[in-house]
Amino acid sequence: FYINYFIILPFTLKKNKYFLSILCWILLCIIFVAIRYVVQEYYFPKYLNICNFCDIEFGAYFLNNFLQCLTGLLFPGTLIWLIDRWFVAEKQKLVLIEDKLKAESAFLQSQLTPHFLFNNLHTIYSMVFHHSDQTLPAIKKLSDILRYSINETKAESVSPAQEVEHLDNYIGLQKLRAINPAIELSVNY
């Protein structure tokens, strides 16, 4: 079982060498029958005075033990190995999908961040040029948004209060860019 599971299957089936795996299984069954024959038909009668198959001819003994090796050791081991490989492949597939989604998200963030940043810097520049009283709060909101996007997006979870504060800062910056904005944020806890 273990020779099949840890040696034969990883080096033959994993590399699509099916004929080699069949040859290895036949050889392993022959070795199994030979070892069992020596132990049961030579050592048991000699030292323990026990004879399991004394009256059976060698051909029937060989076929019986060969099939026992195939059905009792190699087939279950191969089935378990194939199921295990399937679970590993599914787990790797899920990891790849998750990594792909993370990469797509990072790509979108890298694409949107410069556009968002330049638009808001232009708005703040205009506010400075016109000596607006809202310039310092706008700089603070932009700073908080950038800090949030750098620090909090790497965290596994974010508190609802932090998320609401981020949305409030974003909406506040968008209000500064619009004439007569009709945007409101209402949060009920």
Short mmCIF file of C-alpha atoms in Angstrom, two decimals:
data_model
loop_
_atom_site.label_atom_id
_atom_site.label_comp_id
_atom_site.label_asym_id
_atom_site.label_seq_id
_atom_site.Cartn_x
_atom_site.Cartn_y
_atom_site.Cartn_z
CA PHE A 1 0.00 0.00 0.00
CA TYR A 2 2.62 2.55 1.06
CA ILE A 3 5.03 1.72 -1.77
CA ASN A 4 2.17 2.23 -4.21
CA TYR A 5 0.88 5.39 -2.50
CA PHE A 6 4.14 7.21 -1.87
CA ILE A 7 6.45 5.92 -4.62
CA ILE A 8 4.68 4.38 -7.62
CA LEU A 9 1.69 6.70 -7.97
CA PRO A 10 3.51 10.05 -7.56
CA PHE A 11 6.19 9.06 -10.07
CA THR A 12 4.00 7.33 -12.65
CA LEU A 13 0.38 8.50 -12.60
CA LYS A 14 1.27 12.08 -11.72
CA LYS A 15 3.49 12.18 -14.81
CA ASN A 16 0.94 10.34 -17.02
CA LYS A 17 3.11 7.21 -17.34
CA TYR A 18 0.24 4.73 -17.22
CA PHE A 19 2.04 1.76 -18.78
CA LEU A 20 4.90 2.13 -16.29
CA SER A 21 2.44 2.23 -13.39
CA ILE A 22 0.79 -1.00 -14.58
CA LEU A 23 4.21 -2.68 -14.86
CA CYS A 24 5.11 -1.48 -11.35
CA TRP A 25 1.80 -2.82 -9.98
CA ILE A 26 2.42 -6.23 -11.58
CA LEU A 27 5.96 -6.31 -10.20
CA LEU A 28 4.75 -5.22 -6.75
CA CYS A 29 2.09 -7.96 -6.74
CA ILE A 30 4.67 -10.58 -7.75
CA ILE A 31 6.97 -9.43 -4.93
CA PHE A 32 4.00 -9.51 -2.53
CA VAL A 33 3.15 -13.09 -3.55
CA ALA A 34 6.80 -14.19 -3.28
CA ILE A 35 7.27 -12.70 0.19
CA ARG A 36 3.97 -14.13 1.38
CA TYR A 37 4.80 -17.55 -0.06
CA VAL A 38 8.18 -17.65 1.67
CA VAL A 39 6.72 -16.55 5.00
CA GLN A 40 3.56 -18.72 4.94
CA GLU A 41 4.79 -21.81 3.16
CA TYR A 42 8.39 -22.00 4.36
CA TYR A 43 8.84 -20.25 7.72
CA PHE A 44 5.40 -20.94 9.25
CA PRO A 45 5.58 -24.73 8.75
CA LYS A 46 9.26 -24.86 9.74
CA TYR A 47 9.11 -22.76 12.93
CA LEU A 48 5.44 -22.56 13.96
CA ASN A 49 4.18 -25.86 12.58
CA ILE A 50 1.38 -24.02 10.75
CA CYS A 51 0.53 -24.66 7.12
CA ASN A 52 -2.01 -22.31 5.49
CA PHE A 53 -2.11 -23.57 1.90
CA CYS A 54 -0.36 -26.93 2.04
CA ASP A 55 -2.85 -28.71 -0.21
CA ILE A 56 -3.24 -26.01 -2.85
CA GLU A 57 -1.13 -25.91 -6.02
CA PHE A 58 1.18 -22.95 -6.64
CA GLY A 59 -0.80 -21.53 -9.63
CA ALA A 60 -4.00 -21.17 -7.58
CA TYR A 61 -1.98 -19.81 -4.65
CA PHE A 62 -0.28 -17.28 -6.92
CA LEU A 63 -3.54 -16.13 -8.57
CA ASN A 64 -5.36 -15.88 -5.22
CA ASN A 65 -2.63 -13.75 -3.61
CA PHE A 66 -2.02 -11.70 -6.78
CA LEU A 67 -5.72 -10.72 -6.90
CA GLN A 68 -5.69 -10.09 -3.14
CA CYS A 69 -2.77 -7.69 -3.60
CA LEU A 70 -4.56 -5.89 -6.43
CA THR A 71 -7.98 -5.61 -4.78
CA GLY A 72 -6.93 -5.31 -1.15
CA LEU A 73 -3.83 -3.10 -1.40
CA LEU A 74 -3.29 -1.44 -4.76
CA PHE A 75 -6.85 -0.59 -5.79
CA PRO A 76 -7.84 1.10 -2.48
CA GLY A 77 -4.50 2.90 -2.29
CA THR A 78 -4.84 4.17 -5.86
CA LEU A 79 -8.41 5.27 -5.24
CA ILE A 80 -7.42 7.13 -2.07
CA TRP A 81 -4.47 8.75 -3.88
CA LEU A 82 -6.69 9.88 -6.79
CA ILE A 83 -9.29 11.35 -4.42
CA ASP A 84 -6.54 13.11 -2.47
CA ARG A 85 -5.06 14.56 -5.70
CA TRP A 86 -8.55 15.74 -6.71
CA PHE A 87 -8.99 17.57 -3.38
CA VAL A 88 -5.52 19.12 -3.71
CA ALA A 89 -6.33 20.26 -7.27
CA GLU A 90 -9.64 21.79 -6.16
CA LYS A 91 -7.91 23.59 -3.30
CA GLN A 92 -5.26 24.93 -5.69
CA LYS A 93 -8.00 26.04 -8.08
CA LEU A 94 -9.72 27.99 -5.29
CA VAL A 95 -6.42 29.60 -4.29
CA LEU A 96 -5.79 30.59 -7.93
CA ILE A 97 -9.27 32.09 -8.22
CA GLU A 98 -8.74 34.03 -5.00
CA ASP A 99 -5.33 35.25 -6.16
CA LYS A 100 -6.81 36.27 -9.51
CA LEU A 101 -9.54 38.28 -7.77
CA LYS A 102 -6.96 39.97 -5.54
CA ALA A 103 -4.81 40.81 -8.56
CA GLU A 104 -7.81 42.21 -10.44
CA SER A 105 -8.78 44.29 -7.40
CA ALA A 106 -5.22 45.61 -7.03
CA PHE A 107 -5.14 46.43 -10.75
CA LEU A 108 -8.42 48.34 -10.52
CA GLN A 109 -7.18 50.22 -7.46
CA SER A 110 -3.99 51.17 -9.26
CA GLN A 111 -6.02 52.39 -12.24
CA LEU A 112 -8.62 54.34 -10.26
CA THR A 113 -6.36 55.88 -7.64
CA PRO A 114 -4.38 58.22 -9.97
CA HIS A 115 -7.56 59.46 -11.67
CA PHE A 116 -9.28 60.05 -8.32
CA LEU A 117 -6.17 61.69 -6.89
CA PHE A 118 -5.60 64.07 -9.82
CA ASN A 119 -9.24 65.16 -9.90
CA ASN A 120 -9.27 65.93 -6.19
CA LEU A 121 -5.88 67.65 -6.26
CA HIS A 122 -7.19 69.83 -9.08
CA THR A 123 -10.27 70.68 -6.98
CA ILE A 124 -8.11 71.53 -3.95
CA TYR A 125 -5.77 73.60 -6.16
CA SER A 126 -8.78 75.56 -7.37
CA MET A 127 -9.93 76.06 -3.76
CA VAL A 128 -6.48 77.35 -2.76
CA PHE A 129 -6.43 79.66 -5.76
CA HIS A 130 -9.80 81.13 -4.73
CA HIS A 131 -8.84 81.26 -1.01
CA SER A 132 -11.71 78.96 0.03
CA ASP A 133 -12.28 78.16 3.71
CA GLN A 134 -12.95 74.55 2.75
CA THR A 135 -9.38 73.97 1.55
CA LEU A 136 -7.96 72.57 4.81
CA PRO A 137 -10.91 70.21 5.47
CA ALA A 138 -10.65 68.99 1.84
CA ILE A 139 -6.92 68.27 2.27
CA LYS A 140 -7.69 66.41 5.53
CA LYS A 141 -10.42 64.32 3.84
CA LEU A 142 -8.15 63.47 0.90
CA SER A 143 -5.36 62.54 3.32
CA ASP A 144 -7.72 60.30 5.31
CA ILE A 145 -8.96 58.59 2.14
CA LEU A 146 -5.43 57.91 0.94
CA ARG A 147 -4.38 56.62 4.36
CA TYR A 148 -7.46 54.35 4.42
CA SER A 149 -6.77 53.02 0.92
CA ILE A 150 -3.14 52.26 1.76
CA ASN A 151 -3.54 50.85 5.27
CA GLU A 152 -7.04 49.42 5.64
CA THR A 153 -7.40 47.64 2.31
CA LYS A 154 -4.59 45.29 3.37
CA ALA A 155 -6.39 44.37 6.60
CA GLU A 156 -8.59 41.28 6.69
CA SER A 157 -11.51 43.18 8.20
CA VAL A 158 -12.50 46.79 8.72
CA SER A 159 -14.91 48.08 11.34
CA PRO A 160 -18.20 49.53 10.09
CA ALA A 161 -17.33 52.85 11.74
CA GLN A 162 -14.11 53.08 9.69
CA GLU A 163 -15.99 52.21 6.51
CA VAL A 164 -18.65 54.86 7.21
CA GLU A 165 -15.95 57.46 7.93
CA HIS A 166 -14.26 56.56 4.63
CA LEU A 167 -17.54 56.93 2.73
CA ASP A 168 -18.25 60.23 4.48
CA ASN A 169 -14.82 61.57 3.46
CA TYR A 170 -15.35 60.39 -0.13
CA ILE A 171 -18.81 61.96 -0.36
CA GLY A 172 -17.47 65.15 1.23
CA LEU A 173 -14.79 65.43 -1.49
CA GLN A 174 -17.32 64.75 -4.22
CA LYS A 175 -19.61 67.46 -2.83
CA LEU A 176 -16.77 69.96 -3.16
CA ARG A 177 -16.47 69.16 -6.88
CA ALA A 178 -20.19 69.52 -7.63
CA ILE A 179 -22.33 72.64 -7.87
CA ASN A 180 -25.37 72.36 -5.58
CA PRO A 181 -24.72 68.75 -4.59
CA ALA A 182 -27.70 66.64 -3.54
CA ILE A 183 -25.71 63.90 -1.85
CA GLU A 184 -26.44 62.83 1.72
CA LEU A 185 -25.12 60.01 3.89
CA SER A 186 -27.49 58.60 6.47
CA VAL A 187 -26.28 55.83 8.78
CA ASN A 188 -28.48 54.01 11.26
CA TYR A 189 -26.77 51.87 13.89
#
